[in-house]
Short mmCIF file of C-alpha atoms in Angstrom, two decimals:
data_model
loop_
_atom_site.label_atom_id
_atom_site.label_comp_id
_atom_site.label_asym_id
_atom_site.label_seq_id
_atom_site.Cartn_x
_atom_site.Cartn_y
_atom_site.Cartn_z
CA MET A 126 -179.09 -105.87 -0.31
CA ASP A 127 -182.38 -104.18 -1.16
CA LEU A 128 -183.58 -100.72 -0.20
CA ALA A 129 -185.50 -101.85 2.88
CA TYR A 130 -182.46 -103.72 4.19
CA LEU A 131 -180.21 -100.73 3.50
CA ARG A 132 -182.50 -98.37 5.38
CA ALA A 133 -182.48 -100.75 8.34
CA HIS A 134 -178.70 -101.36 8.23
CA PRO A 135 -177.07 -98.24 6.73
CA ALA A 136 -173.72 -98.84 8.41
CA GLN A 137 -173.24 -102.00 6.32
CA LEU A 138 -173.11 -100.14 3.01
CA PRO A 139 -169.29 -99.65 3.00
CA ALA A 140 -168.72 -103.37 3.62
CA PHE A 141 -171.03 -104.33 0.76
CA LEU A 142 -169.17 -101.92 -1.52
CA THR A 143 -165.75 -103.20 -0.41
CA HIS A 144 -166.75 -106.79 -1.16
CA GLN A 145 -168.44 -105.82 -4.43
CA ARG A 146 -171.84 -107.04 -3.30
CA ILE A 147 -173.55 -104.07 -5.00
CA ARG A 148 -173.28 -103.07 -8.64
CA GLU A 149 -171.48 -99.73 -8.75
CA THR A 150 -171.29 -97.44 -11.79
CA PRO A 151 -169.17 -94.26 -11.60
CA VAL A 152 -170.99 -91.01 -12.46
CA PRO A 153 -169.79 -87.40 -12.65
CA GLY A 154 -169.61 -86.01 -9.12
CA GLY A 155 -167.70 -82.74 -9.10
CA ASP A 156 -164.23 -81.79 -7.89
CA ILE A 157 -164.42 -82.82 -4.22
CA CYS A 158 -165.97 -86.30 -3.96
CA ALA A 159 -166.16 -89.50 -5.95
CA ALA A 160 -169.70 -90.35 -7.06
CA SER A 161 -171.42 -93.50 -8.26
CA ARG A 162 -174.78 -95.06 -8.99
CA LEU A 163 -175.50 -98.11 -6.87
CA THR A 164 -178.00 -100.69 -8.13
CA LEU A 165 -179.55 -102.79 -5.35
CA ASP A 166 -180.93 -106.29 -5.56
CA ASP A 167 -184.52 -105.03 -5.85
CA GLY A 168 -183.56 -102.88 -8.86
CA HIS A 169 -183.67 -99.66 -6.87
CA SER A 170 -180.86 -97.21 -7.58
CA ILE A 171 -179.22 -94.77 -5.17
CA PHE A 172 -176.63 -92.06 -5.66
CA ALA A 173 -173.55 -92.36 -3.43
CA LYS A 174 -170.73 -89.92 -2.89
CA SER A 175 -167.60 -90.64 -0.91
CA TRP A 176 -164.45 -88.83 0.13
CA PRO A 177 -161.40 -90.02 -1.84
CA GLU A 178 -159.02 -91.98 0.38
CA ARG A 179 -155.86 -89.88 0.75
CA ALA A 180 -153.65 -89.79 3.81
CA ASP A 181 -152.89 -86.09 3.27
CA ARG A 182 -156.54 -85.14 2.88
CA PRO A 183 -158.78 -86.89 5.41
CA VAL A 184 -162.52 -86.33 5.34
CA PRO A 185 -163.39 -83.29 7.50
CA ASP A 186 -165.34 -84.10 10.66
CA GLY A 187 -169.06 -83.77 10.02
CA PHE A 188 -168.69 -83.20 6.28
CA PHE A 189 -171.42 -85.57 5.09
CA ALA A 190 -173.57 -85.01 8.18
CA ALA A 191 -173.72 -81.31 7.31
CA GLU A 192 -174.86 -82.02 3.76
CA ALA A 193 -177.47 -84.50 4.98
CA ALA A 194 -178.79 -81.97 7.50
CA GLY A 195 -179.06 -79.36 4.77
CA LEU A 196 -180.83 -81.71 2.36
CA ARG A 197 -183.36 -82.71 5.01
CA TRP A 198 -183.96 -79.09 5.98
CA LEU A 199 -184.58 -78.07 2.37
CA ARG A 200 -186.78 -81.11 1.83
CA ASP A 201 -188.85 -80.29 4.93
CA ALA A 202 -190.08 -77.13 3.21
CA ASP A 203 -191.95 -79.33 0.69
CA ALA A 204 -191.28 -76.79 -2.06
CA VAL A 205 -188.49 -77.77 -4.48
CA PRO A 206 -187.77 -81.48 -5.09
CA VAL A 207 -184.79 -82.62 -2.99
CA PRO A 208 -183.45 -86.21 -3.00
CA GLU A 209 -184.16 -88.20 0.14
CA VAL A 210 -181.18 -89.08 2.34
CA VAL A 211 -180.86 -92.88 2.51
CA VAL A 212 -177.50 -93.29 4.28
CA VAL A 213 -175.24 -90.79 6.01
CA LEU A 214 -171.94 -92.03 7.46
CA PRO A 215 -168.69 -90.22 8.27
CA GLU A 216 -167.14 -91.38 5.00
CA LEU A 217 -170.08 -91.35 2.56
CA LEU A 218 -173.57 -90.14 1.76
CA ALA A 219 -176.24 -92.00 -0.23
CA LEU A 220 -179.38 -90.43 -1.68
CA ASP A 221 -182.35 -91.62 -3.65
CA TRP A 222 -181.46 -91.68 -7.34
CA VAL A 223 -182.88 -88.97 -9.61
CA GLN A 224 -183.03 -89.90 -13.28
CA PRO A 225 -181.55 -87.01 -15.29
CA GLY A 226 -183.55 -85.33 -18.04
CA GLU A 227 -183.32 -82.29 -20.31
CA PRO A 228 -183.92 -78.65 -19.36
CA THR A 229 -187.19 -77.17 -20.63
CA PRO A 230 -188.69 -73.70 -20.32
CA GLU A 231 -191.73 -75.15 -18.56
CA ALA A 232 -189.61 -76.93 -15.95
CA ALA A 233 -187.55 -73.76 -15.47
CA GLU A 234 -190.60 -71.62 -14.76
CA ARG A 235 -191.98 -74.17 -12.34
CA PHE A 236 -188.60 -74.32 -10.62
CA GLY A 237 -188.67 -70.53 -10.21
CA ARG A 238 -192.03 -70.72 -8.47
CA GLU A 239 -190.90 -73.58 -6.26
CA LEU A 240 -187.62 -71.86 -5.37
CA ALA A 241 -189.58 -68.82 -4.22
CA ALA A 242 -191.71 -71.09 -2.03
CA LEU A 243 -188.56 -72.65 -0.57
CA HIS A 244 -187.12 -69.26 0.29
CA ARG A 245 -190.40 -68.16 1.84
CA ALA A 246 -190.25 -71.14 4.22
CA GLY A 247 -187.67 -69.01 6.00
CA ALA A 248 -185.14 -69.71 8.74
CA GLN A 249 -184.99 -68.74 12.40
CA THR A 250 -181.67 -66.94 11.95
CA PHE A 251 -178.90 -66.42 9.44
CA GLY A 252 -176.64 -69.47 9.53
CA ALA A 253 -177.86 -72.89 10.68
CA PRO A 254 -177.93 -75.23 13.70
CA TRP A 255 -175.20 -77.44 12.15
CA ASN A 256 -171.56 -76.86 11.20
CA GLY A 257 -171.33 -75.81 7.58
CA PHE A 258 -169.21 -76.69 4.57
CA ILE A 259 -169.01 -75.28 1.08
CA GLY A 260 -166.99 -77.46 -1.23
CA ALA A 261 -164.24 -78.87 0.97
CA LEU A 262 -164.04 -75.72 3.10
CA SER A 263 -165.68 -75.14 6.43
CA GLN A 264 -168.35 -72.44 6.51
CA ASP A 265 -169.33 -70.62 9.69
CA ASN A 266 -173.01 -71.32 10.32
CA THR A 267 -173.13 -69.83 13.82
CA PRO A 268 -176.73 -68.62 14.18
CA ASP A 269 -176.88 -64.84 13.85
CA ASP A 270 -179.82 -62.43 14.02
CA GLY A 271 -178.23 -60.08 11.49
CA PRO A 272 -178.71 -57.63 9.90
CA TRP A 273 -177.99 -59.61 6.74
CA SER A 274 -175.40 -57.19 5.38
CA GLN A 275 -173.11 -57.43 8.40
CA TRP A 276 -173.59 -61.19 8.70
CA PHE A 277 -172.76 -61.66 5.00
CA ALA A 278 -169.64 -59.50 5.27
CA HIS A 279 -168.29 -61.20 8.38
CA ARG A 280 -169.37 -64.83 7.79
CA ARG A 281 -169.41 -65.20 4.01
CA LEU A 282 -166.96 -62.73 2.48
CA THR A 283 -164.12 -62.00 4.91
CA PRO A 284 -163.18 -65.63 5.78
CA TYR A 285 -162.71 -66.64 2.13
CA LEU A 286 -161.01 -63.38 1.26
CA ARG A 287 -158.48 -64.13 4.00
CA ARG A 288 -157.91 -67.68 2.68
CA SER A 289 -157.52 -66.37 -0.87
CA VAL A 290 -154.80 -63.95 0.22
CA GLU A 291 -153.02 -66.61 2.27
CA ASN A 292 -152.86 -69.04 -0.66
CA GLY A 293 -151.65 -66.36 -3.08
CA ALA A 294 -154.78 -66.30 -5.23
CA LEU A 295 -155.35 -62.59 -4.59
CA THR A 296 -152.77 -59.82 -4.25
CA ALA A 297 -152.93 -57.11 -1.59
CA ALA A 298 -154.37 -54.65 -4.12
CA GLU A 299 -157.05 -57.13 -5.20
CA ALA A 300 -157.91 -57.89 -1.59
CA ALA A 301 -158.25 -54.15 -0.93
CA LEU A 302 -160.91 -53.97 -3.64
CA VAL A 303 -162.96 -56.68 -1.94
CA GLU A 304 -162.39 -55.02 1.42
CA LYS A 305 -163.92 -51.85 0.01
CA VAL A 306 -167.06 -53.85 -0.81
CA VAL A 307 -167.08 -55.16 2.77
CA GLU A 308 -166.65 -51.66 4.21
CA ARG A 309 -169.59 -50.31 2.18
CA ILE A 310 -171.86 -53.32 2.43
CA ALA A 311 -174.54 -51.55 4.44
CA GLU A 312 -174.99 -49.12 1.53
CA PHE A 313 -176.16 -51.82 -0.88
CA GLY A 314 -179.57 -52.12 0.74
CA GLY A 315 -181.85 -55.07 0.18
CA ASP A 316 -181.64 -56.37 3.75
CA GLU A 317 -184.34 -58.97 4.40
CA PRO A 318 -185.17 -61.54 7.09
CA PRO A 319 -183.39 -64.90 6.64
CA ALA A 320 -184.67 -67.08 3.81
CA ARG A 321 -184.23 -70.86 3.53
CA ILE A 322 -181.55 -71.06 0.84
CA HIS A 323 -179.50 -73.72 -0.93
CA GLY A 324 -176.35 -71.64 -0.48
CA ASP A 325 -174.24 -73.13 -3.31
CA LEU A 326 -176.70 -72.84 -6.17
CA TRP A 327 -174.40 -72.59 -9.18
CA PRO A 328 -175.88 -74.29 -12.27
CA GLY A 329 -174.01 -77.56 -11.61
CA ASN A 330 -176.04 -78.09 -8.44
CA VAL A 331 -179.35 -77.89 -10.30
CA LEU A 332 -180.43 -81.33 -11.54
CA TRP A 333 -182.94 -81.37 -14.39
CA GLY A 334 -184.91 -84.58 -13.89
CA ALA A 335 -186.61 -86.91 -16.35
CA ASP A 336 -189.81 -86.16 -14.41
CA GLU A 337 -189.64 -82.58 -15.79
CA ARG A 338 -188.88 -81.24 -12.32
CA VAL A 339 -185.76 -79.43 -11.18
CA TRP A 340 -184.04 -81.01 -8.17
CA LEU A 341 -181.63 -79.39 -5.71
CA VAL A 342 -178.41 -81.26 -4.92
CA ASP A 343 -175.10 -80.59 -3.13
CA PRO A 344 -176.34 -77.78 -0.87
CA ALA A 345 -174.52 -75.59 1.61
CA ALA A 346 -177.94 -74.88 3.09
CA HIS A 347 -178.52 -72.20 5.70
CA GLY A 348 -180.58 -69.15 6.53
CA GLY A 349 -179.38 -66.46 4.15
CA HIS A 350 -180.55 -63.95 1.55
CA ARG A 351 -182.74 -65.23 -1.27
CA GLU A 352 -180.89 -63.07 -3.79
CA THR A 353 -177.75 -65.14 -3.14
CA ASP A 354 -179.31 -68.28 -4.63
CA LEU A 355 -180.59 -66.37 -7.65
CA ALA A 356 -177.27 -64.62 -8.24
CA GLN A 357 -175.37 -67.91 -8.09
CA LEU A 358 -177.67 -69.39 -10.74
CA ALA A 359 -176.21 -66.84 -13.16
CA LEU A 360 -172.58 -67.89 -12.58
CA PHE A 361 -170.36 -69.99 -14.86
CA GLY A 362 -172.49 -69.64 -17.97
CA GLY A 363 -175.81 -69.48 -16.15
CA ALA A 364 -178.56 -72.04 -15.61
CA PRO A 365 -180.56 -73.03 -18.72
CA HIS A 366 -183.65 -70.87 -19.23
CA LEU A 367 -182.60 -68.53 -16.43
CA ASP A 368 -185.02 -65.88 -17.67
CA ARG A 369 -187.91 -68.31 -17.20
CA ILE A 370 -186.67 -69.29 -13.74
CA LEU A 371 -186.68 -65.61 -12.73
CA ALA A 372 -190.09 -65.06 -14.31
CA GLY A 373 -191.56 -67.96 -12.34
CA TYR A 374 -189.90 -66.72 -9.16
CA GLU A 375 -191.35 -63.23 -9.48
CA GLN A 376 -194.85 -64.67 -9.94
CA VAL A 377 -194.66 -65.96 -6.36
CA TRP A 378 -192.39 -63.50 -4.56
CA PRO A 379 -191.29 -60.35 -6.42
CA LEU A 380 -187.71 -59.27 -5.75
CA ALA A 381 -186.84 -56.03 -3.99
CA ASP A 382 -185.83 -52.90 -5.88
CA GLY A 383 -182.16 -52.88 -6.86
CA TRP A 384 -181.72 -56.64 -6.91
CA ARG A 385 -180.02 -56.64 -10.31
CA GLU A 386 -177.34 -54.20 -9.10
CA ARG A 387 -176.71 -56.48 -6.10
CA VAL A 388 -176.07 -59.62 -8.21
CA PRO A 389 -172.24 -59.16 -8.24
CA LEU A 390 -172.24 -58.64 -4.47
CA HIS A 391 -174.07 -61.93 -3.90
CA GLN A 392 -171.85 -63.74 -6.42
CA LEU A 393 -168.72 -62.56 -4.65
CA HIS A 394 -169.14 -65.12 -1.88
CA LEU A 395 -168.99 -68.17 -4.14
CA LEU A 396 -166.23 -66.66 -6.28
CA LEU A 397 -164.09 -66.09 -3.18
CA VAL A 398 -164.73 -69.70 -2.19
CA HIS A 399 -163.32 -70.67 -5.59
CA THR A 400 -160.15 -68.59 -5.17
CA ALA A 401 -159.76 -70.05 -1.68
CA LEU A 402 -160.15 -73.59 -3.04
CA PHE A 403 -158.66 -73.46 -6.54
CA GLY A 404 -156.34 -70.46 -6.56
CA VAL A 405 -155.60 -67.86 -9.21
CA THR A 406 -157.86 -69.42 -11.87
CA TYR A 407 -160.79 -67.44 -10.47
CA ARG A 408 -158.87 -64.23 -9.66
CA ASP A 409 -160.28 -62.26 -12.59
CA ALA A 410 -163.83 -63.32 -11.76
CA VAL A 411 -163.43 -62.02 -8.20
CA ASN A 412 -162.06 -58.72 -9.47
CA ARG A 413 -164.89 -58.31 -11.98
CA ALA A 414 -167.53 -59.02 -9.35
CA ALA A 415 -166.02 -56.62 -6.81
CA ARG A 416 -165.68 -53.84 -9.40
CA SER A 417 -169.19 -54.42 -10.73
CA ALA A 418 -170.62 -54.35 -7.22
CA LEU A 419 -168.94 -51.03 -6.45
CA THR A 420 -169.90 -49.55 -9.83
CA GLY A 421 -173.54 -50.49 -9.28
CA LEU A 422 -173.43 -49.03 -5.80
CA ASN A 423 -171.94 -45.75 -7.05
CA HIS A 424 -174.61 -45.46 -9.77
CA ALA A 425 -177.34 -46.12 -7.24
CA THR A 426 -175.90 -43.45 -4.95
CA VAL A 427 -175.92 -40.89 -7.80
CA ASP A 428 -179.50 -41.82 -8.73
CA ARG A 429 -180.63 -41.22 -5.17
#
């Protein structure tokens, strides 16, 4: 099987893998899916991710279709490099292979400029025309005209707060702290029209390529707030050369006043997803973000 044949017959990829007709090398792929590098007969490589076969955990309907739709939508902006979708099937997704490289300040600054261009490509509404997922969880992408603050509270914070309480990751008192953020969300300011965002842009979903470009992978793409992508880049140790990424970004599209104080608010979404998915391990991070968001809001109120 070569790349041309695979593009013409994508549904045959699982059979070729089952019968070991393609060289397959496992690669790191995150907590949700199994990932591998597939080497085709013409020497071309593709990246494949599949849902682990478990009777108690079937692949959610539309899981890989949603990711493929998001990748194509981000790629259509012709701003940040995004791998091309080669195969999308209910049980797997295959993308063009990106050879990994090392982070550099120059690549970081270029990425910042390109990310700003991606965001400026915009979206018709908040949400997206396809059903969403973030990690293994569904994410409500129902198109919504906003304003952003209310959409973010109702579609991105409250659902994962509820899941985190139900699974015991957050206590009633901790949930009340997040609820206070939700109640006051209109006070944070910074509302903007929908941007075209990656939506799950923690540093692990930024691929530094050997071509000295930064590639976007594993999106939960939708129309959202551009500050969400930037805030997520600072999570879990932060992206390499984050200061240069931000510098490049501001060259193209300067951020609105107060964006630094809103970073914990924007991070709260992904942190609640983590308590919903992985439990109490991320409880302290949620508490810190909620408290920091409210502290920043109170300081801003005093300053005004």
